[in-house]
Coordinates of C-alpha atoms in Angstrom, one line a residue:
Chain A
M1 CA -1.0 -10.3 24.0
K2 CA -0.7 -13.8 22.6
F3 CA -3.1 -15.2 20.0
L4 CA -2.6 -18.6 18.3
G5 CA 1.1 -18.4 18.5
H6 CA 1.4 -14.7 17.4
Q7 CA 2.2 -11.7 19.5
L8 CA -0.3 -8.9 19.1
K9 CA 0.3 -5.4 20.5
S10 CA -3.5 -5.0 21.3
P11 CA -6.7 -7.0 21.1
L12 CA -8.1 -4.7 18.4
V13 CA -8.6 -6.1 14.9
L14 CA -9.6 -4.2 11.8
A15 CA -12.8 -5.9 10.7
S16 CA -13.1 -7.2 7.1
G17 CA -14.6 -4.8 4.6
I18 CA -13.3 -1.6 6.1
L19 CA -10.3 0.2 4.5
G20 CA -8.9 -3.2 3.6
I21 CA -8.1 -2.9 0.0
S22 CA -4.6 -1.5 -0.1
Y23 CA -1.6 -2.4 2.0
S24 CA -1.0 1.2 3.0
S25 CA -4.3 1.6 4.8
L26 CA -3.7 -1.7 6.6
R27 CA -0.3 -0.5 7.8
R28 CA -1.8 2.8 8.9
V29 CA -4.4 1.0 11.0
I30 CA -1.6 -1.0 12.7
K31 CA 0.2 2.3 13.4
D32 CA -3.0 3.6 15.0
G33 CA -3.0 0.7 17.5
C34 CA -4.7 -2.4 15.9
G35 CA -3.1 -5.7 16.9
A36 CA -4.0 -7.3 13.6
V37 CA -5.8 -6.4 10.4
T38 CA -8.2 -8.2 8.2
T39 CA -8.3 -7.7 4.4
K40 CA -11.5 -6.9 2.6
S41 CA -12.9 -10.3 1.4
I42 CA -11.1 -11.4 -1.7
A43 CA -12.8 -13.6 -4.4
L44 CA -11.0 -15.5 -7.2
N45 CA -11.6 -12.9 -9.8
P46 CA -11.9 -9.1 -9.8
R47 CA -15.3 -7.8 -8.8
K48 CA -16.7 -4.3 -9.2
G49 CA -19.3 -4.7 -6.5
H50 CA -22.6 -3.0 -6.6
E51 CA -23.4 0.5 -8.0
G52 CA -24.2 3.2 -5.4
P53 CA -25.7 4.2 -3.2
I54 CA -23.9 1.4 -1.3
W55 CA -24.2 3.0 2.1
A56 CA -26.9 4.8 4.1
E57 CA -27.2 5.8 7.7
F58 CA -30.1 5.7 10.2
K59 CA -30.3 6.5 13.9
G60 CA -28.3 3.7 15.6
G61 CA -26.4 2.4 12.7
M62 CA -26.0 2.0 9.0
V63 CA -26.7 -0.3 6.1
N64 CA -24.2 -1.2 3.4
A65 CA -24.2 -3.2 0.2
V66 CA -20.7 -2.8 -1.3
G67 CA -21.1 -6.1 -3.0
L68 CA -17.6 -7.5 -2.3
S69 CA -15.7 -5.3 -4.7
G70 CA -12.1 -6.4 -4.9
P71 CA -9.2 -7.0 -7.2
G72 CA -9.3 -10.8 -7.1
I73 CA -7.0 -13.2 -5.3
E74 CA -3.8 -12.7 -7.4
I75 CA -3.6 -9.0 -6.9
G76 CA -5.1 -9.2 -3.4
I77 CA -2.1 -11.3 -2.4
Q78 CA 0.3 -8.8 -3.9
E79 CA -1.2 -6.2 -1.5
V80 CA -0.6 -8.7 1.4
E81 CA 3.0 -9.2 0.4
E82 CA 3.5 -5.4 0.2
F83 CA 2.0 -5.1 3.7
K84 CA 4.3 -7.7 5.0
Q85 CA 7.3 -5.9 3.5
V86 CA 6.6 -2.8 5.6
C87 CA 4.8 -4.3 8.7
D88 CA 5.2 -7.4 10.8
A89 CA 1.8 -7.3 12.5
P90 CA -0.4 -10.4 11.9
L91 CA -2.6 -10.2 8.8
I92 CA -5.9 -12.1 8.4
I93 CA -6.7 -12.6 4.7
S94 CA -10.5 -12.8 4.2
I95 CA -11.6 -15.0 1.3
F96 CA -14.9 -15.5 -0.3
G97 CA -15.9 -18.3 -2.6
S98 CA -19.2 -19.3 -4.1
S99 CA -18.6 -23.0 -3.7
I100 CA -16.4 -25.4 -1.7
E101 CA -14.2 -25.8 -4.8
E102 CA -13.7 -22.0 -5.0
F103 CA -12.7 -21.8 -1.4
K104 CA -10.2 -24.6 -2.0
K105 CA -8.7 -22.8 -5.0
L106 CA -8.5 -19.6 -2.9
T107 CA -6.7 -21.5 -0.1
E108 CA -4.0 -22.7 -2.6
Y109 CA -3.3 -19.0 -3.1
T110 CA -3.3 -18.1 0.5
N111 CA -1.0 -21.0 1.2
N112 CA 1.6 -19.2 -0.9
S113 CA 1.1 -15.8 0.7
K114 CA 2.6 -14.2 3.8
A115 CA -0.8 -13.9 5.4
D116 CA -0.8 -15.3 9.0
F117 CA -4.5 -16.4 9.2
V118 CA -7.3 -17.2 6.7
E119 CA -10.8 -16.0 7.5
L120 CA -13.6 -17.7 5.5
N121 CA -16.3 -15.2 4.8
L122 CA -19.3 -17.6 4.9
S123 CA -21.8 -14.9 5.6
C124 CA -21.9 -11.8 3.4
P125 CA -25.6 -10.9 3.2
N126 CA -25.2 -8.6 0.2
V127 CA -24.7 -11.0 -2.7
S128 CA -27.9 -13.1 -2.3
D129 CA -28.8 -12.5 -6.0
E130 CA -25.7 -14.3 -7.0
F131 CA -25.7 -17.0 -4.4
E132 CA -28.8 -18.8 -3.3
R133 CA -28.0 -18.7 0.4
Q134 CA -25.2 -18.1 2.8
F135 CA -23.0 -21.0 3.8
A136 CA -23.3 -19.7 7.3
Q137 CA -26.9 -20.5 7.5
D138 CA -26.5 -24.3 7.2
E139 CA -24.3 -26.2 9.7
K140 CA -23.6 -29.0 7.2
L141 CA -22.2 -26.5 4.7
V142 CA -20.2 -24.7 7.3
Y143 CA -18.7 -28.0 8.4
D144 CA -17.9 -29.0 4.8
V145 CA -16.3 -25.7 3.8
V146 CA -14.2 -25.4 6.9
R147 CA -13.2 -29.1 6.7
A148 CA -12.2 -28.7 3.0
V149 CA -10.1 -25.6 3.7
K150 CA -8.6 -27.0 6.8
G151 CA -7.5 -30.1 4.9
I152 CA -5.2 -28.1 2.7
S153 CA -4.5 -24.8 4.5
N154 CA -1.0 -24.3 5.9
K155 CA -2.4 -21.4 8.1
P156 CA -4.9 -21.3 10.9
V157 CA -8.5 -20.9 9.6
F158 CA -11.2 -18.7 11.0
A159 CA -14.9 -19.0 10.2
K160 CA -16.8 -15.7 10.0
L161 CA -20.4 -16.5 10.9
S162 CA -23.7 -14.8 10.5
P163 CA -26.2 -13.6 13.1
N164 CA -29.0 -14.4 10.8
V165 CA -29.5 -18.0 12.0
T166 CA -32.0 -19.7 14.3
N167 CA -29.3 -21.2 16.6
I168 CA -25.8 -19.9 16.3
K169 CA -24.5 -22.5 18.8
I170 CA -25.1 -25.3 16.4
I171 CA -23.3 -23.5 13.5
A172 CA -20.4 -22.5 15.8
K173 CA -20.0 -26.1 17.0
A174 CA -20.0 -27.3 13.4
A175 CA -17.2 -25.0 12.5
E176 CA -15.2 -26.1 15.6
D177 CA -15.8 -29.8 14.8
A178 CA -14.6 -29.2 11.3
G179 CA -11.3 -27.9 12.7
A180 CA -11.7 -24.1 12.7
D181 CA -9.0 -22.4 14.7
A182 CA -11.1 -19.4 15.7
L183 CA -14.6 -18.0 15.0
T184 CA -15.3 -14.4 13.9
L185 CA -18.7 -13.2 15.2
I186 CA -20.7 -11.5 13.8
N187 CA -21.1 -10.4 10.2
T188 CA -23.6 -7.7 9.4
L189 CA -27.2 -8.3 10.4
G190 CA -30.1 -8.7 8.1
P191 CA -29.9 -7.5 5.4
G192 CA -32.2 -4.5 6.1
L193 CA -34.0 -1.9 4.1
L194 CA -33.9 1.9 4.2
I195 CA -36.3 3.9 2.1
D196 CA -36.2 7.4 0.7
P197 CA -39.8 8.5 1.3
I198 CA -39.7 11.5 -1.0
A199 CA -38.4 9.5 -4.0
R200 CA -40.5 6.5 -2.9
K201 CA -37.5 4.3 -3.6
P202 CA -35.1 2.0 -1.6
I203 CA -31.9 4.1 -0.9
L204 CA -29.4 1.3 -1.7
K205 CA -29.0 0.3 -5.3
N206 CA -29.0 -3.3 -4.1
T207 CA -32.3 -2.5 -2.2
F208 CA -31.1 -4.3 0.9
G209 CA -27.9 -3.9 2.9
G210 CA -26.2 -5.5 5.9
I211 CA -26.9 -3.6 9.1
S212 CA -24.0 -2.5 11.2
G213 CA -23.1 0.1 13.8
P214 CA -23.9 0.7 17.5
C215 CA -27.3 -1.0 17.3
L216 CA -25.6 -4.3 16.7
K217 CA -23.8 -4.4 20.1
P218 CA -26.4 -6.2 22.3
L219 CA -26.9 -8.9 19.6
A220 CA -23.2 -9.4 19.1
L221 CA -22.6 -9.6 22.8
K222 CA -25.3 -12.2 23.2
I223 CA -24.0 -14.3 20.4
V224 CA -20.4 -14.1 21.6
Y225 CA -21.7 -15.0 25.1
D226 CA -23.6 -18.1 23.8
V227 CA -20.8 -19.3 21.5
Y228 CA -18.1 -18.8 24.3
K229 CA -20.1 -21.4 26.3
T230 CA -20.3 -23.7 23.4
V231 CA -16.8 -23.9 21.9
K232 CA -13.3 -24.0 23.1
I233 CA -11.6 -22.1 20.2
P234 CA -11.0 -18.3 20.5
I235 CA -13.6 -15.8 19.3
I236 CA -13.0 -12.5 17.5
G237 CA -16.0 -10.4 18.7
I238 CA -17.3 -7.9 16.2
G239 CA -20.5 -5.8 16.2
G240 CA -21.1 -2.2 17.1
V241 CA -17.9 -1.7 19.0
T242 CA -17.5 2.1 19.0
Y243 CA -16.0 3.0 22.4
G244 CA -13.4 1.3 24.7
I245 CA -16.2 0.2 27.0
D246 CA -17.8 -1.7 24.1
A247 CA -14.6 -3.6 23.5
I248 CA -14.3 -4.4 27.3
E249 CA -17.8 -5.8 27.3
M250 CA -17.1 -7.8 24.1
M251 CA -14.1 -9.4 25.8
M252 CA -16.1 -10.1 29.0
A253 CA -18.7 -11.8 27.0
G254 CA -16.0 -14.2 25.7
A255 CA -14.1 -12.5 22.8
T256 CA -10.3 -12.9 22.8
L257 CA -9.9 -10.2 20.1
V258 CA -12.3 -7.4 19.2
G259 CA -13.1 -6.3 15.7
V260 CA -13.7 -2.6 14.9
G261 CA -15.4 -1.6 11.6
S262 CA -18.2 1.0 11.3
A263 CA -16.7 3.0 14.2
V264 CA -14.2 4.3 11.8
Y265 CA -17.1 6.3 10.4
Y266 CA -18.3 7.5 13.7
R267 CA -15.0 8.5 15.3
G268 CA -12.6 8.8 12.4
Q269 CA -9.4 7.0 11.5
S270 CA -8.0 7.6 15.0
V271 CA -10.7 5.5 16.5
F272 CA -8.3 2.6 17.3
K273 CA -6.1 4.9 19.4
K274 CA -9.2 6.3 21.1
I275 CA -10.7 2.9 21.9
L276 CA -7.3 1.6 23.2
K277 CA -6.9 4.6 25.5
E278 CA -10.4 4.1 26.8
M279 CA -9.8 0.4 27.4
N280 CA -6.6 1.1 29.3
D281 CA -8.3 3.8 31.4
F282 CA -11.0 1.3 32.4
M283 CA -8.5 -1.4 33.1
I284 CA -6.4 0.8 35.4
E285 CA -9.5 2.1 37.3
N286 CA -10.8 -1.4 37.8
N287 CA -7.5 -3.1 38.5
Y288 CA -7.0 -5.3 35.4
K289 CA -3.4 -6.1 34.7
S290 CA -3.8 -7.7 31.3
Y291 CA -6.2 -8.0 28.4
E292 CA -6.4 -11.7 29.0
E293 CA -8.0 -11.2 32.4
L294 CA -11.0 -9.7 30.7
I295 CA -11.8 -12.6 28.5
G296 CA -15.0 -14.4 29.5
K297 CA -15.1 -12.4 32.7
I298 CA -18.9 -12.5 33.1
H299 CA -19.0 -16.2 32.8
N300 CA -16.9 -16.7 35.9
G301 CA -17.7 -13.5 37.9
Chain B
M1 CA -26.2 11.9 11.5
D2 CA -25.6 11.9 7.8
K3 CA -28.0 14.2 5.9
R4 CA -29.7 13.1 2.7
Y5 CA -31.6 15.6 0.8
T6 CA -34.0 14.5 -1.9
V7 CA -34.7 17.6 -3.9
K8 CA -36.1 18.8 -7.2
I9 CA -33.9 20.1 -9.9
K10 CA -34.9 23.8 -10.0
K11 CA -33.0 24.7 -13.1
I12 CA -30.6 23.2 -15.6
I13 CA -28.2 25.4 -17.5
D14 CA -26.3 24.2 -20.6
E15 CA -22.8 25.5 -19.9
C16 CA -20.7 24.2 -22.8
E17 CA -20.1 21.0 -24.7
S18 CA -21.0 18.1 -22.5
V19 CA -21.3 20.3 -19.4
K20 CA -24.5 21.2 -17.5
S21 CA -25.1 23.0 -14.3
F22 CA -27.9 21.7 -12.0
I23 CA -29.4 24.1 -9.6
F24 CA -31.3 23.2 -6.4
D25 CA -33.2 25.2 -3.8
M26 CA -31.4 24.0 -0.7
D27 CA -29.3 25.4 2.1
L28 CA -26.2 23.2 2.1
K29 CA -23.7 24.5 4.5
A30 CA -20.6 23.7 2.4
K31 CA -17.2 25.3 1.9
P32 CA -15.3 25.6 -1.4
G33 CA -13.5 22.4 -2.3
Q34 CA -16.0 20.1 -0.6
F35 CA -18.1 17.6 -2.5
V36 CA -21.5 15.9 -2.4
M37 CA -22.6 12.4 -3.3
V38 CA -25.4 12.5 -5.9
A39 CA -27.6 9.5 -6.2
L40 CA -29.8 8.6 -9.1
Y41 CA -31.8 5.8 -7.8
G42 CA -31.5 2.6 -9.8
V43 CA -28.5 3.9 -11.7
G44 CA -25.7 4.8 -9.2
E45 CA -24.2 7.4 -7.0
K46 CA -21.1 9.6 -7.7
P47 CA -19.1 12.4 -6.0
F48 CA -19.2 15.9 -7.5
S49 CA -17.5 19.0 -6.3
I50 CA -19.7 21.9 -5.4
A51 CA -19.7 24.7 -7.9
S52 CA -21.4 27.1 -5.5
T53 CA -23.8 27.3 -2.6
D54 CA -25.0 30.4 -0.9
G55 CA -27.4 29.3 1.7
K56 CA -30.3 29.4 -0.8
E57 CA -29.2 27.6 -3.9
L58 CA -26.8 24.8 -4.6
M59 CA -25.1 24.5 -8.0
L60 CA -23.4 21.4 -9.4
T61 CA -21.6 21.8 -12.7
I62 CA -21.1 18.4 -14.2
K63 CA -19.4 17.0 -17.3
K64 CA -21.0 14.1 -19.2
F65 CA -18.5 11.3 -18.7
G66 CA -20.1 7.8 -18.5
K67 CA -23.2 5.8 -17.7
F68 CA -24.2 7.8 -14.6
T69 CA -23.9 11.2 -16.2
D70 CA -25.6 9.9 -19.4
E71 CA -28.6 9.2 -17.3
L72 CA -28.2 12.4 -15.3
F73 CA -28.2 14.5 -18.4
K74 CA -31.6 13.0 -19.4
L75 CA -33.2 14.6 -16.4
K76 CA -35.4 17.7 -16.6
E77 CA -36.2 20.6 -14.3
G78 CA -38.5 19.3 -11.6
D79 CA -37.0 15.8 -11.5
L80 CA -35.7 14.5 -8.2
L81 CA -32.1 13.8 -7.2
S82 CA -30.8 12.6 -3.9
I83 CA -27.8 14.4 -2.5
R84 CA -25.8 13.7 0.7
G85 CA -23.0 15.7 2.1
P86 CA -21.1 18.0 2.2
Y87 CA -18.0 15.9 2.6
G88 CA -14.2 16.3 2.6
K89 CA -11.7 19.0 3.3
N90 CA -12.1 22.4 1.8
F91 CA -9.7 25.0 0.4
S92 CA -8.2 27.2 3.1
I93 CA -9.4 30.8 3.2
R94 CA -6.8 33.4 2.4
N95 CA -6.8 37.2 1.7
D96 CA -3.6 37.7 -0.2
N97 CA -2.4 37.4 -3.8
L98 CA -3.9 34.2 -5.1
L99 CA -3.4 32.2 -8.3
L100 CA -6.3 29.7 -9.2
I101 CA -5.6 27.2 -11.9
G102 CA -8.7 25.3 -13.1
G103 CA -8.6 22.7 -15.9
G104 CA -11.9 21.4 -17.4
V105 CA -14.0 19.8 -14.7
G106 CA -11.6 21.2 -12.1
V107 CA -13.0 24.6 -12.7
P108 CA -16.3 24.4 -10.6
P109 CA -14.7 24.1 -7.1
L110 CA -12.3 26.9 -7.9
F111 CA -15.2 29.1 -9.1
F112 CA -16.8 28.5 -5.7
L113 CA -13.6 29.5 -4.0
S114 CA -13.2 32.5 -6.1
R115 CA -16.8 33.6 -5.4
S116 CA -16.2 33.2 -1.7
L117 CA -12.9 35.2 -1.7
F118 CA -13.7 37.9 -4.2
R119 CA -13.0 41.3 -2.8
K120 CA -11.3 39.8 0.2
A121 CA -8.3 38.5 -1.7
N122 CA -6.6 39.4 -5.0
I123 CA -7.6 36.6 -7.4
T124 CA -6.0 35.6 -10.7
F125 CA -8.0 32.8 -12.3
I126 CA -6.8 30.6 -15.1
N127 CA -9.6 28.8 -16.9
A128 CA -8.0 26.1 -19.1
A129 CA -9.7 23.8 -21.6
K130 CA -8.9 21.9 -24.8
N131 CA -10.8 24.4 -26.9
K132 CA -13.3 27.3 -26.8
N133 CA -16.3 24.9 -26.7
E134 CA -15.1 23.2 -23.6
L135 CA -14.5 26.2 -21.4
V136 CA -16.4 25.6 -18.1
L137 CA -18.3 28.4 -16.4
D138 CA -16.8 31.0 -18.7
R139 CA -20.0 33.0 -18.5
I140 CA -19.7 33.8 -14.8
I141 CA -16.1 33.5 -13.6
K142 CA -15.2 36.9 -14.9
N143 CA -17.6 38.5 -12.4
H144 CA -15.8 37.0 -9.4
V145 CA -12.1 37.5 -10.1
D146 CA -9.6 40.4 -10.3
K147 CA -7.8 38.9 -13.3
Y148 CA -9.3 36.3 -15.7
V149 CA -7.0 34.4 -18.0
I150 CA -8.3 31.9 -20.5
A151 CA -6.0 29.2 -21.9
T152 CA -6.9 26.7 -24.6
D153 CA -4.8 23.9 -26.1
D154 CA -5.7 24.9 -29.6
G155 CA -5.8 28.7 -29.1
S156 CA -9.5 28.9 -30.1
A157 CA -10.0 31.2 -27.1
G158 CA -7.6 33.2 -24.9
I159 CA -3.9 32.2 -24.8
K160 CA -2.8 29.1 -26.7
G161 CA -1.1 26.8 -24.3
N162 CA -1.8 24.5 -21.4
A163 CA -2.8 25.7 -17.9
I164 CA 0.7 25.2 -16.4
E165 CA 2.6 26.9 -19.2
V166 CA 0.3 29.9 -18.8
A167 CA 0.6 29.8 -15.0
E168 CA 4.4 29.8 -15.3
D169 CA 4.4 33.0 -17.4
L170 CA 2.1 34.6 -14.8
I171 CA 4.3 33.5 -11.9
K172 CA 7.4 34.9 -13.6
N173 CA 5.8 38.3 -13.9
N174 CA 3.7 38.6 -10.7
K175 CA 4.1 37.9 -7.1
Y176 CA 1.6 35.3 -5.8
D177 CA 1.3 34.1 -2.2
F178 CA -0.6 30.9 -2.8
V179 CA -1.7 28.7 -5.6
Y180 CA -4.9 26.6 -5.8
A181 CA -5.5 24.1 -8.6
A182 CA -8.1 21.5 -9.6
G183 CA -8.2 19.6 -12.9
P184 CA -6.8 16.6 -14.7
E185 CA -4.1 14.7 -12.7
I186 CA -1.4 15.3 -15.3
M187 CA -2.0 19.1 -14.9
L188 CA -1.9 18.8 -11.1
V189 CA 1.4 16.9 -11.2
K190 CA 2.9 19.5 -13.4
G191 CA 1.4 22.2 -11.2
V192 CA 3.2 20.6 -8.2
Q193 CA 6.5 20.7 -10.1
L194 CA 5.9 24.3 -11.0
C195 CA 5.1 25.5 -7.5
E196 CA 8.1 23.7 -6.1
K197 CA 10.3 25.3 -8.8
Y198 CA 9.2 28.7 -7.7
N199 CA 8.8 27.7 -4.0
L200 CA 5.2 28.7 -3.8
N201 CA 2.8 27.2 -1.3
Y202 CA -0.3 25.5 -2.6
E203 CA -3.4 23.3 -2.2
F204 CA -4.7 21.1 -5.0
S205 CA -7.9 19.1 -5.3
F206 CA -7.4 15.5 -6.4
E207 CA -9.8 12.9 -7.7
R208 CA -10.1 9.2 -7.1
Y209 CA -12.8 6.6 -7.6
M210 CA -15.1 7.0 -4.5
K211 CA -17.8 4.7 -3.4
C212 CA -18.9 5.5 0.2
G213 CA -17.6 9.1 0.5
I214 CA -17.3 8.7 4.3
G215 CA -14.0 7.0 4.8
L216 CA -15.1 3.4 5.2
C217 CA -14.8 1.4 1.9
G218 CA -11.2 2.2 1.2
Q219 CA -11.6 2.6 -2.5
C220 CA -10.0 6.1 -2.6
V221 CA -7.0 5.4 -0.4
C222 CA -3.7 6.8 -1.8
E223 CA -0.3 5.2 -1.5
P224 CA 2.0 5.0 0.3
T225 CA 0.6 6.8 3.4
G226 CA -2.9 5.3 3.3
L227 CA -4.4 8.8 2.9
I228 CA -8.2 8.5 2.6
L229 CA -9.0 11.0 -0.1
C230 CA -12.8 11.3 0.6
V231 CA -12.3 12.4 4.2
E232 CA -8.8 13.8 4.2
G233 CA -9.1 15.3 0.8
P234 CA -10.1 15.9 -1.9
V235 CA -8.3 19.2 -1.2
L236 CA -4.7 18.4 -0.1
K237 CA -2.0 20.6 1.3
R238 CA 1.5 20.7 -0.1
K239 CA 3.0 18.4 2.5
D240 CA 0.4 15.7 2.0
I241 CA 0.6 15.9 -1.8
L242 CA 4.4 15.5 -1.7
Q243 CA 4.0 12.3 0.3
I244 CA 1.7 10.6 -2.2
E245 CA 3.7 8.6 -4.7
E246 CA 0.8 7.4 -6.9
F247 CA -0.2 10.8 -8.2
G248 CA 0.6 10.9 -11.9
K249 CA 1.4 7.2 -11.8
F250 CA -1.6 5.1 -11.1
K251 CA -5.1 5.2 -9.6
R252 CA -7.4 2.4 -8.4
I253 CA -10.4 1.4 -10.4
A254 CA -13.7 0.0 -9.1
T255 CA -12.3 -3.4 -8.3
G256 CA -9.4 -1.9 -6.4
E257 CA -6.9 -2.8 -9.1
R258 CA -4.3 -0.3 -9.9
K259 CA -4.6 1.4 -13.3
Y260 CA -1.4 3.0 -14.5
F261 CA -1.5 6.3 -16.5
N262 CA 0.1 6.1 -19.8

């Protein structure tokens, strides 16, 4: 299918933060059926992230607080170049800055990389100690960051937004008005808290962690639904997609592409193949000839 | 659903220099070669191979290595630890003539294997260490093997020499059907060369920095195949090991940067 001038072999995208550190795992995900991949969010400098536990499970989902570990933009870009040497599928480089200035510096690097798209992580909920609040919670900040990056980026720019806002439509519109080429919805919810009752302690070292997994699906669907009606730019729908039917629903709500993340845990590395097979089965049974037909289907019957 | 067990340390055994065994009353259904993630709340969480589990007790044999183990070694019997798992691929079960090569902290998972296969297979176990004071689990391995060989770099116990030199001598004079190994990466890389030289089939357990233990975070991915060591390892089969080019060359540290071995 076509997406912003690129040809994708499927509407599935590896969501940021999952297996996205090394070029080889990105390539493997493409081989398994993803149409595009997103790197783990890259900051200017190397980051160790939080100490463990960084992950814990509950019925319906999981919480994580990895803390944006990563090698920094210089090495991150080397991994992108290595990926591009062995794979021609579109790559979305996710970048994370603590200020507009940092986002602009990061964009200077991405301009000189072979990445196809730039995704602005405006909404990681796990680094609130370092950063007073998320960009994604303030429409003015969203507008300013997107505008600043768009002003210098030589690649299309996506804004990754947070579900933790009063009115997502206002934020989404701000990103579109600032020139965003697509929106990535949604980042993890919360953060939330899980407790070890025997030890009487929070499980995560960071105390709180972003909520993901199947429990997110209804919220993600609703947000994609709302935003689809509000903006004209394409949406990458993410949140609890575990089975083919979830991806179909996400596209019907208005997503052009569908992100897969935590499902790698529930169904293993072959999850992309499985989801695609299930999507194709549904489409054959229900007489859909192309992925494009699914997009926004519930809005127009 | 992932299981997290918050359990009291039942017993702590001082094994040798900088190595302790922690014993818990718990029924962890694990196989030799698998690992658990151990959390010390407020400090961190690290992966450890299982040194044995029998449905009643779990034993983890751990070397003091850094900040996490410094704190772990301050704990006393009765203190709580939080354990999740078991995770990862186990050693395959065989009943023929086996050579087990354990170096340092690689010894515990091989002890578990040896204990499981004893009297079902013919087991030769090389326990290798720098010196006598660093021999891991020396007190109990001998009860679960057919032939026990100690190798130390300085000759302070057993044969003077490194694990692989000692293994080559054994391979020359005996017929083994399969080789298992766990230990420092340089030993494993030499072990691969040795097994290939004599065309012996093998499974080795490798180690990488792990953060989630469940195949999500990507910190332990190995080049160039994208193998996810925490779910597709830590025990790897011959064909998988031969595909990984980074073994013996580099590993990724906490930030994801490559750190080259000297």
